[in-house]
Amino acid sequence: ANKHKPWIEAEYQGIVMENDNTVLLNPPLFALDKDAPLRYAGRWVGGSSGEGEICGFRIHGAGVPFEAVILDKATGEGLIRAKEPVDCEAHKEHTFTIQAYDCGEGPDGANTKKSHKATVHVRVNDVNEFAPVFVEKLYRVAVTEGKLYDRILRVEAIDGDCSPQYSQICYYEILTPNIPFLIDNDGNIENTEKLQYSGDRVYKFTVTAYDCGKKRASDDAEVEIQVKPTCKPSWQGWNKRIEYTPGAGSLALFPSIRLETCDEPLWNIQATVELQTNHVAKGCDRDNYSEKSLRKLCGESILSWAEGSCGAAPCPFPWTGGFAVVALLIYWFNGSQAAQVPVVNGPNAHEGLSDHFTLSVWMKHAVVPGKGRREEETVICSTVQSEDGYSHYSLAVHGCRIAFLYWPLLESARPVKFLWKLEQVCDDEWHHYALNLEFPTVTLYVDGVSYDPALIHDNGLIHPPRQEPSLMIGACWTEEKNKEKIKGNENSTDPVQGDPLSIHHYFHGYLAGFTVRPGSLESREVIECLYACREGLDYSDFDSLGKGMKVHVNPSQSLLTLEGDDVETFNHAIQHVAYMNSLRFATPGVRPLRLTTAVKCFSEESCVSIPDVEGYVVVLQPDAPQILLSGNAHFAHPASDFEAPDGVPLFPNLQITCSISHQVEAKKDENWHGTVTDTRMSDEIVHNLDGCEISLVGDDLDPEREYLLLDGALLQQRGLELVNTSAYLTITGVESIAVYEEILRQVSYHINRGAALYERKFHLSCTEMNGRYSSNEFTVEVNVLHNMNRAAHPNHILSSQQFLHRGHHLPPELSGHSLASTHNNPMVPSAATVIIVVCVGFLALMVILGILRIHSLHRRGVGQEVPGAAEGGHTSTGGKESDMFWDDSALTIIVNPMESYQSCQERAAESGEGRATEGMEDEDDSTDSETPDSPDSNDVDDRHIIGKSNGSHRY
């Protein structure tokens, strides 16, 4: 009977070789059954021979590629084999269950019993059937010359086998001989010597691979290494010198710049462009007009601490004598001195200052290392008396902070301190500070940019200062010296007026242009117009700014910062950084430029460093404006016109034009093959003048006889200043050309009645841009026409009226008349044509009379020759002397009426002296030799000195 189930092991481990089907099991596959008869002495004992046999094995599992077969039913031996060759690369292991069953009872196999299920693990052993294969057929890389690399690149091969023995690549090999490269077992290639760009620029070689079964790659790999010149991380494509033409607007500083990172990946780039303009004026290029003229252009009038031409305090007054003057109206405070400013007394002194006012100053300040940041430095400290009482304020710097303390009323109100923290306060550069107070609102403007207070403190515990008007610049006072008096008199806590004050909180730095505007506030527009920089860095291409880019420009436009994370986007952004100067006549010179870059890399070890870029912007000399003065350069008027109350206008039809000549390229005709030259074009512009001067050629004006006239009310209405001296007349102040034309046309020349003045020359010149550009020197010549009455001479006929007219091309001897006469004759006005005709006719008459006179004397001398010889030598000598005398007289009457009067006067004096000497020596001879027709000596003198008489004559 089949009483027992077959029995097998619980677990089996098997191995099958790839491409084989027999599985080697451990332990071997045997099934046992207790129903089987015992075999004893060659025969079965206890049952029939068919009982207890194992009929087979059954495998359980889906898709198991194995089958089990029975080898011996009696012993229960079995075998597991693959249905088809297994592939290790497909499955390395197989797991399934197996079960044995017996043959049952009887020939039909009834009542079959099964064993338990045993687990079988079969591992497929690999066979080295695959060769290594490279991931890429060609490896290409570029390296920089002059370096030894630990790894230039890595080649990689893979093997399709499944086992570690055959799937791993054990080593690589370079097949090309004589190359400076090595490869390790991991496929890393390195150079054995430094590569030079001047040598081989490209290396090509072959690499193969072997797996651990020593099977070589089926296809070798090619490697190509390119040698590049040394790469230096830096900015490339920029110019060190950048020329800027005034009036060009905005000019890109780096239009073609790009950042070379030498293939180093970056995740952050930050660049700072700095424009250094601290050497130009007070920190940057501003309008070239004077402070006073600029205020007028900006539409603002100002009252300053000190009245005068300087227009701002501290001015060169006695109380500024102890300060070091660095430049014009720039004062140096050394930290141990201050200025006690005399307080203006009177009902209008600082009117309205306690209510609201504007305080402005130029300051250059830096933190002093010895003082530290905790000590306060006072710029200005003042106690002011108003109708309501005493108010107190002070402006001080504290490190990089600026503080304004305001005490509306010392008797009742509490002090308030306003604080600003600004980098401009301690950067040791020039900045302009304007503080608008309209309590409780306080606004600070630095270089035209407004800042609200960062902090406001209520300093109610401060001891009130002395109720006494006082003003101090560069320090402040304290009541410490009065503490003893306060302790001695407990009922009185107020200091006594007149006691000395202790000075503390001295300022260390530069100050200039201290001004205060009491009772009103300067508007934002005026402050920006006055003090804003006209040049700086500019960035206007915000529309095309890439993603992740940030741009920041400081208030003074001297520092521009860019930040981004992409190199290409950053290059595009920095190419749009520009320099701009809005002045038509910009200050020429050099503006140093610096580009500083900081980068952050993904790999800190190999992160690159970008060197700074240093260049400079050259602002070229602007095309100078040509100021042309034109008009009537000569005129003559009767003396009566000059003696009129209004005088005679010097420049009645004056024309002032201002133009700029600039270079333009001439257009070239297509058929023209010659050289195209540049030409200069002149464009008339509308501009202002800031001064004109009328000077004299020759002697200064004699105030008792002549002077220049100009209506002062007209100048006052235009806000212009007039200086009128005997040597010159100047008009200063910014105004349009049309206004200056109108004013100069009203300048008149006046002479007093009876003044013997005949000719004057005046020079007129004008300037603009604070005297930077000058006009031509326009010369006006004025002739004063006088009437001269002279007595008729017996020996020649003289016209009773003679007028001297000076044309445009007269000989030099006719200039500079300065005649002195003794009596007045009326002036008869005449036209220039009449004067010329009279003079020419008079000259012809004199020549004819002279010829007739010589002929008459010659005949008379011939008639007396024989008697003279018979009487002796005396008579003959007398005849010769008489002939010589008359010949001299005849010559003297030939007078050029156009000749200089002064020349005639000099010759008359010489002739008179000669004849006086001759008369003393030969008085008798001269008397005897005279004839009844000879003129007397006085008549001879009258012929030399034109118009000499007891009466006065004017020319």
mmCIF file of N, CA and C in Angstrom, residues 875-915:
data_model
loop_
_atom_site.group_PDB
_atom_site.id
_atom_site.type_symbol
_atom_site.label_atom_id
_atom_site.label_comp_id
_atom_site.label_asym_id
_atom_site.label_seq_id
_atom_site.Cartn_x
_atom_site.Cartn_y
_atom_site.Cartn_z
ATOM 1 N N THR A 875 76.757 195.358 -47.744
ATOM 2 C CA THR A 875 75.439 195.367 -48.372
ATOM 3 C C THR A 875 75.152 194.048 -49.048
ATOM 4 N N SER A 876 76.195 193.496 -49.672
ATOM 5 C CA SER A 876 75.989 192.187 -50.317
ATOM 6 C C SER A 876 75.640 191.127 -49.306
ATOM 7 N N THR A 877 76.292 191.175 -48.207
ATOM 8 C CA THR A 877 75.975 190.186 -47.177
ATOM 9 C C THR A 877 74.573 190.363 -46.665
ATOM 10 N N GLY A 878 74.224 191.643 -46.469
ATOM 11 C CA GLY A 878 72.858 191.859 -46.030
ATOM 12 C C GLY A 878 71.854 191.388 -47.034
ATOM 13 N N GLY A 879 72.153 191.559 -48.309
ATOM 14 C CA GLY A 879 71.229 191.053 -49.327
ATOM 15 C C GLY A 879 71.087 189.567 -49.285
ATOM 16 N N LYS A 880 72.187 188.868 -49.076
ATOM 17 C CA LYS A 880 72.110 187.399 -49.013
ATOM 18 C C LYS A 880 71.308 186.946 -47.816
ATOM 19 N N GLU A 881 71.551 187.637 -46.695
ATOM 20 C CA GLU A 881 70.791 187.246 -45.511
ATOM 21 C C GLU A 881 69.316 187.518 -45.699
ATOM 22 N N SER A 882 69.084 188.723 -46.365
ATOM 23 C CA SER A 882 67.670 189.013 -46.609
ATOM 24 C C SER A 882 67.052 187.983 -47.528
ATOM 25 N N ASP A 883 67.822 187.571 -48.551
ATOM 26 C CA ASP A 883 67.290 186.561 -49.473
ATOM 27 C C ASP A 883 67.038 185.241 -48.764
ATOM 28 N N MET A 884 67.974 184.849 -47.915
ATOM 29 C CA MET A 884 67.792 183.610 -47.165
ATOM 30 C C MET A 884 66.610 183.713 -46.211
ATOM 31 N N PHE A 885 66.496 184.866 -45.560
ATOM 32 C CA PHE A 885 65.396 185.035 -44.617
ATOM 33 C C PHE A 885 64.053 184.925 -45.320
ATOM 34 N N TRP A 886 63.965 185.618 -46.463
ATOM 35 C CA TRP A 886 62.682 185.579 -47.176
ATOM 36 C C TRP A 886 62.414 184.211 -47.787
ATOM 37 N N ASP A 887 63.499 183.572 -48.158
ATOM 38 C CA ASP A 887 63.283 182.204 -48.678
ATOM 39 C C ASP A 887 62.710 181.303 -47.590
ATOM 40 N N ASP A 888 63.221 181.483 -46.395
ATOM 41 C CA ASP A 888 62.697 180.714 -45.261
ATOM 42 C C ASP A 888 61.248 181.073 -44.982
ATOM 43 N N SER A 889 60.983 182.389 -45.085
ATOM 44 C CA SER A 889 59.606 182.810 -44.835
ATOM 45 C C SER A 889 58.677 182.262 -45.903
ATOM 46 N N ALA A 890 59.175 182.267 -47.121
ATOM 47 C CA ALA A 890 58.319 181.752 -48.187
ATOM 48 C C ALA A 890 58.004 180.287 -47.998
ATOM 49 N N LEU A 891 58.978 179.544 -47.507
ATOM 50 C CA LEU A 891 58.746 178.114 -47.298
ATOM 51 C C LEU A 891 57.760 177.876 -46.166
ATOM 52 N N THR A 892 57.823 178.709 -45.163
ATOM 53 C CA THR A 892 56.972 178.456 -44.009
ATOM 54 C C THR A 892 55.508 178.688 -44.307
ATOM 55 N N ILE A 893 55.204 179.427 -45.323
ATOM 56 C CA ILE A 893 53.790 179.678 -45.587
ATOM 57 C C ILE A 893 53.157 178.535 -46.372
ATOM 58 N N ILE A 894 53.991 177.600 -46.854
ATOM 59 C CA ILE A 894 53.409 176.437 -47.541
ATOM 60 C C ILE A 894 53.051 175.421 -46.471
ATOM 61 N N VAL A 895 51.875 175.551 -45.958
ATOM 62 C CA VAL A 895 51.427 174.730 -44.832
ATOM 63 C C VAL A 895 50.353 173.756 -45.334
ATOM 64 N N ASN A 896 50.573 172.482 -45.014
ATOM 65 C CA ASN A 896 49.555 171.459 -45.338
ATOM 66 C C ASN A 896 48.430 171.557 -44.312
ATOM 67 N N PRO A 897 47.268 171.933 -44.726
ATOM 68 C CA PRO A 897 46.179 172.090 -43.730
ATOM 69 C C PRO A 897 45.774 170.779 -43.088
ATOM 70 N N MET A 898 46.167 169.655 -43.699
ATOM 71 C CA MET A 898 45.830 168.363 -43.103
ATOM 72 C C MET A 898 46.908 167.885 -42.160
ATOM 73 N N GLU A 899 47.996 168.699 -42.023
ATOM 74 C CA GLU A 899 49.103 168.264 -41.175
ATOM 75 C C GLU A 899 48.723 168.387 -39.709
ATOM 76 N N SER A 900 49.353 167.563 -38.891
ATOM 77 C CA SER A 900 49.058 167.564 -37.455
ATOM 78 C C SER A 900 49.366 168.915 -36.864
ATOM 79 N N TYR A 901 48.470 169.382 -36.072
ATOM 80 C CA TYR A 901 48.652 170.668 -35.418
ATOM 81 C C TYR A 901 49.831 170.628 -34.465
ATOM 82 N N GLN A 902 50.014 169.495 -33.836
ATOM 83 C CA GLN A 902 51.134 169.380 -32.896
ATOM 84 C C GLN A 902 52.461 169.472 -33.628
ATOM 85 N N SER A 903 52.553 168.917 -34.854
ATOM 86 C CA SER A 903 53.795 169.010 -35.622
ATOM 87 C C SER A 903 54.089 170.453 -35.979
ATOM 88 N N CYS A 904 53.048 171.167 -36.381
ATOM 89 C CA CYS A 904 53.233 172.597 -36.685
ATOM 90 C C CYS A 904 53.688 173.353 -35.459
ATOM 91 N N GLN A 905 53.118 172.989 -34.331
ATOM 92 C CA GLN A 905 53.465 173.690 -33.095
ATOM 93 C C GLN A 905 54.926 173.453 -32.743
ATOM 94 N N GLU A 906 55.399 172.211 -32.931
ATOM 95 C CA GLU A 906 56.800 171.915 -32.615
ATOM 96 C C GLU A 906 57.737 172.670 -33.547
ATOM 97 N N ARG A 907 57.435 172.709 -34.862
ATOM 98 C CA ARG A 907 58.297 173.427 -35.803
ATOM 99 C C ARG A 907 58.278 174.921 -35.538
ATOM 100 N N ALA A 908 57.120 175.420 -35.117
ATOM 101 C CA ALA A 908 57.041 176.848 -34.813
ATOM 102 C C ALA A 908 57.909 177.182 -33.622
ATOM 103 N N ALA A 909 57.900 176.285 -32.632
ATOM 104 C CA ALA A 909 58.727 176.534 -31.450
ATOM 105 C C ALA A 909 60.203 176.514 -31.816
ATOM 106 N N GLU A 910 60.616 175.518 -32.650
ATOM 107 C CA GLU A 910 62.022 175.451 -33.056
ATOM 108 C C GLU A 910 62.422 176.675 -33.868
ATOM 109 N N SER A 911 61.553 177.106 -34.781
ATOM 110 C CA SER A 911 61.847 178.282 -35.613
ATOM 111 C C SER A 911 61.938 179.530 -34.769
ATOM 112 N N GLY A 912 61.028 179.636 -33.788
ATOM 113 C CA GLY A 912 61.055 180.815 -32.925
ATOM 114 C C GLY A 912 62.322 180.896 -32.120
ATOM 115 N N GLU A 913 62.783 179.741 -31.591
ATOM 116 C CA GLU A 913 64.022 179.745 -30.811
ATOM 117 C C GLU A 913 65.217 180.096 -31.683
ATOM 118 N N GLY A 914 65.231 179.570 -32.929
ATOM 119 C CA GLY A 914 66.363 179.870 -33.819
ATOM 120 C C GLY A 914 66.426 181.344 -34.157
ATOM 121 N N ARG A 915 65.281 181.898 -34.446
ATOM 122 C CA ARG A 915 65.284 183.318 -34.819
ATOM 123 C C ARG A 915 65.577 184.217 -33.627
#
